[in-house]
Short mmCIF file of C-alpha atoms in Angstrom, two decimals:
data_model
loop_
_atom_site.label_atom_id
_atom_site.label_comp_id
_atom_site.label_asym_id
_atom_site.label_seq_id
_atom_site.Cartn_x
_atom_site.Cartn_y
_atom_site.Cartn_z
CA MET A 23 227.85 132.44 209.38
CA PHE A 24 227.78 132.01 205.58
CA SER A 25 229.71 135.21 204.94
CA GLN A 26 233.11 133.55 205.35
CA LEU A 27 232.28 131.10 202.53
CA TYR A 28 231.96 133.70 199.76
CA CYS A 29 234.60 135.95 198.29
CA ASP A 30 233.25 137.38 195.05
CA LEU A 31 230.00 138.99 196.11
CA PRO A 32 228.79 141.78 193.83
CA GLU A 33 228.71 145.11 195.57
CA LEU A 34 226.74 146.90 192.89
CA ASN A 35 223.24 145.92 193.90
CA GLN A 36 221.93 146.82 197.33
CA SER A 37 219.06 144.32 197.02
CA PHE A 38 221.57 141.50 196.64
CA LEU A 39 223.53 142.66 199.68
CA ASP A 40 220.30 142.92 201.70
CA GLY A 41 219.39 139.44 200.52
CA PHE A 42 222.79 138.12 201.49
CA ASP A 43 222.40 139.59 204.98
CA ARG A 44 219.08 137.77 205.32
CA PHE A 45 220.65 134.61 203.88
CA ASN A 46 223.50 134.90 206.37
CA ASN A 47 220.93 135.18 209.18
CA LYS A 48 219.07 132.08 207.90
CA ASN A 49 216.00 134.05 206.87
CA PHE A 50 215.85 132.27 203.53
CA ARG A 51 212.37 133.35 202.42
CA ALA A 52 213.20 137.04 202.82
CA ALA A 53 216.57 136.45 201.14
CA ILE A 54 214.85 134.93 198.11
CA GLU A 55 212.71 138.04 197.72
CA GLN A 56 215.74 140.31 197.87
CA PHE A 57 217.69 138.17 195.40
CA LYS A 58 214.72 138.31 193.01
CA LEU A 59 214.66 142.11 193.32
CA ALA A 60 218.37 142.16 192.48
CA MET A 61 217.75 139.98 189.43
CA LYS A 62 214.98 142.27 188.21
CA ALA A 63 217.05 145.38 188.79
CA ASP A 64 220.08 144.11 186.90
CA GLY A 65 218.29 142.06 184.25
CA LYS A 66 219.17 138.81 182.51
CA LYS A 67 222.12 140.32 180.67
CA SER A 68 223.82 141.19 183.92
CA GLY A 69 227.04 139.37 184.67
CA TYR A 70 225.54 138.46 188.04
CA PHE A 71 222.28 136.88 186.85
CA GLU A 72 223.53 133.30 187.35
CA LYS A 73 224.94 134.19 190.77
CA TYR A 74 221.59 135.61 191.87
CA LEU A 75 219.79 132.56 190.54
CA SER A 76 222.21 130.25 192.35
CA PHE A 77 221.55 131.99 195.66
CA ILE A 78 217.79 131.80 195.10
CA SER A 79 218.11 128.08 194.34
CA LEU A 80 220.26 127.45 197.41
CA CYS A 81 217.78 129.30 199.63
CA GLU A 82 214.95 127.22 198.21
CA ILE A 83 216.93 124.05 198.91
CA LEU A 84 217.62 125.21 202.46
CA ASN A 85 213.84 125.72 202.79
CA GLY A 86 213.27 122.12 201.75
CA ASP A 87 212.61 122.41 198.00
CA ARG A 88 215.06 119.90 196.53
CA SER A 89 213.89 120.51 192.94
CA SER A 90 216.04 123.66 192.81
CA LEU A 91 219.13 121.47 192.83
CA ASN A 92 218.59 120.86 189.11
CA ILE A 93 218.72 124.61 188.47
CA LEU A 94 222.07 124.84 190.23
CA ARG A 95 223.40 121.89 188.26
CA GLU A 96 222.22 123.47 185.03
CA ILE A 97 223.91 126.79 185.82
CA THR A 98 227.24 125.07 186.40
CA SER A 99 226.91 122.82 183.35
CA ALA A 100 226.92 125.95 181.16
CA ASP A 101 230.03 128.09 180.85
CA CYS A 102 230.10 128.99 184.53
CA CYS A 103 233.20 130.79 185.71
CA ASP A 104 232.07 131.88 189.18
CA ALA A 105 233.47 129.97 192.15
CA ASP A 106 230.66 131.21 194.42
CA ILE A 107 228.12 129.37 192.27
CA TYR A 108 230.12 126.17 192.71
CA CYS A 109 230.19 126.84 196.45
CA ASN A 110 226.38 127.07 196.41
CA LEU A 111 226.18 123.85 194.40
CA ALA A 112 228.51 122.03 196.82
CA ILE A 113 226.38 123.05 199.80
CA ALA A 114 223.19 122.03 197.97
CA GLU A 115 224.65 118.66 196.94
CA PHE A 116 225.79 117.98 200.48
CA ILE A 117 222.39 118.91 201.93
CA SER A 118 220.80 116.57 199.39
CA LYS A 119 223.13 113.80 200.61
CA HIS A 120 225.15 113.69 197.39
CA ARG A 121 228.60 113.77 198.95
CA ARG A 122 230.46 112.67 195.80
CA ARG A 123 228.77 115.39 193.74
CA ALA A 124 229.58 117.93 196.45
CA PHE A 125 233.27 117.05 196.11
CA ALA A 126 232.99 117.30 192.31
CA ALA A 127 231.48 120.80 192.64
CA ILE A 128 234.24 121.85 195.03
CA ASP A 129 236.87 120.48 192.65
CA LYS A 130 235.46 122.33 189.63
CA GLY A 131 235.08 125.52 191.64
CA GLN A 132 238.65 125.33 192.92
CA LYS A 133 239.90 125.12 189.33
CA ILE A 134 238.23 128.48 188.70
CA GLY A 135 239.07 130.16 192.01
CA THR A 136 241.99 128.44 193.70
CA GLU A 137 241.94 130.99 196.49
CA HIS A 138 238.21 130.72 197.12
CA ASN A 139 237.90 130.63 200.90
CA GLY A 140 234.47 128.96 200.98
CA LEU A 141 235.42 126.10 198.69
CA ASN A 142 238.57 125.48 200.73
CA ILE A 143 236.56 125.50 203.98
CA LEU A 144 233.96 123.14 202.53
CA TYR A 145 236.66 120.82 201.26
CA GLU A 146 238.28 120.67 204.69
CA MET A 147 234.92 120.00 206.35
CA LEU A 148 233.88 117.26 203.95
CA ASP A 149 237.28 115.63 203.59
CA THR A 150 237.58 114.77 207.27
CA ARG A 151 237.35 111.01 207.69
CA ARG A 152 237.46 108.83 210.74
CA GLN A 153 240.38 106.53 211.35
CA PRO A 154 239.94 102.98 210.01
CA ALA A 155 238.71 100.50 212.63
CA ILE A 156 241.88 98.42 212.31
CA SER A 157 244.70 100.84 211.60
CA PHE A 158 247.21 98.37 210.12
CA LEU A 159 244.70 97.25 207.46
CA ASN A 160 243.91 99.27 204.35
CA ARG A 161 240.84 101.51 204.63
CA ASP A 162 239.22 99.56 201.75
CA ASN A 163 239.78 96.18 203.37
CA PRO A 164 236.38 94.42 203.72
CA ILE A 165 236.94 93.97 207.47
CA ASN A 166 237.56 97.69 207.95
CA VAL A 167 234.60 98.54 205.75
CA ALA A 168 232.26 96.27 207.72
CA LEU A 169 233.56 97.44 211.10
CA GLY A 170 233.38 101.05 209.95
CA LYS A 171 229.75 100.69 208.92
CA LEU A 172 228.93 98.97 212.19
CA SER A 173 230.71 101.59 214.29
CA TYR A 174 229.00 104.36 212.35
CA LYS A 175 225.60 102.88 213.16
CA LEU A 176 226.54 102.35 216.79
CA LYS A 177 228.48 105.57 217.29
CA ASN A 178 228.01 107.22 220.63
CA SER A 179 226.63 110.70 221.06
CA GLU A 180 230.05 112.18 221.82
CA PHE A 181 231.35 111.62 218.28
CA LYS A 182 230.66 114.51 215.98
CA SER A 183 231.35 113.64 212.35
CA CYS A 184 232.17 116.24 209.73
CA ASP A 185 228.68 115.73 208.31
CA GLU A 186 227.14 116.70 211.65
CA TYR A 187 229.52 119.65 211.90
CA LEU A 188 228.56 120.97 208.47
CA TRP A 189 224.86 120.44 209.21
CA SER A 190 225.22 122.46 212.41
CA TYR A 191 227.10 125.13 210.47
CA ILE A 192 224.35 125.37 207.85
CA ASN A 193 221.36 124.91 210.15
#
C-alpha cells in the first residue's frame, strides 16, 4: 500500500525495513517500535535519523496523535534534503486537514527529488478538482464558489472526491 510512495528507503537497517513492513500493513504501533530500534541502532549521527523520526511521527499521526505534526514540520524546516520526509509531511498535513500545507510539502519535496514517485502520486491525488458548477464562468466566480460549496454539501454517495480516495488509500 504505502510502499509505492517511497523511493529512498535505507536498506542498511533491518529494524527499519521490518518497521516499514508493519507500516505498510497499517500496524502503526509495531512499526513505531521497529523504527525506534532502527534509530537506536544507527544513532543520532546517522544520515537516516531524521527519516526514522519522520516515520515515527507519521505513524503517531496515523494513530491519532496530531502533536507529532510539529516534529515533522521541524525536521523539514531544518536543512532537510530527503524527499521521503516531505512525502511523510504531505500525508500528515493532509490527514490533519491542512491541504495547502500538504501541497507546499509536496512542492518542496519535488524540488529535492523530482523523480520521487510518492510525491508525484500524492500531487496527482490532491490536485484533482471537480468541474465548476457553471463551466463557462471562472472557477473563482462567486456564483461558482457558492454553487460548488452547496453541491459539495449535498453531494450524493456515488461521488468519490480525491480526498475520499486518499483517505481510503491511507486508511
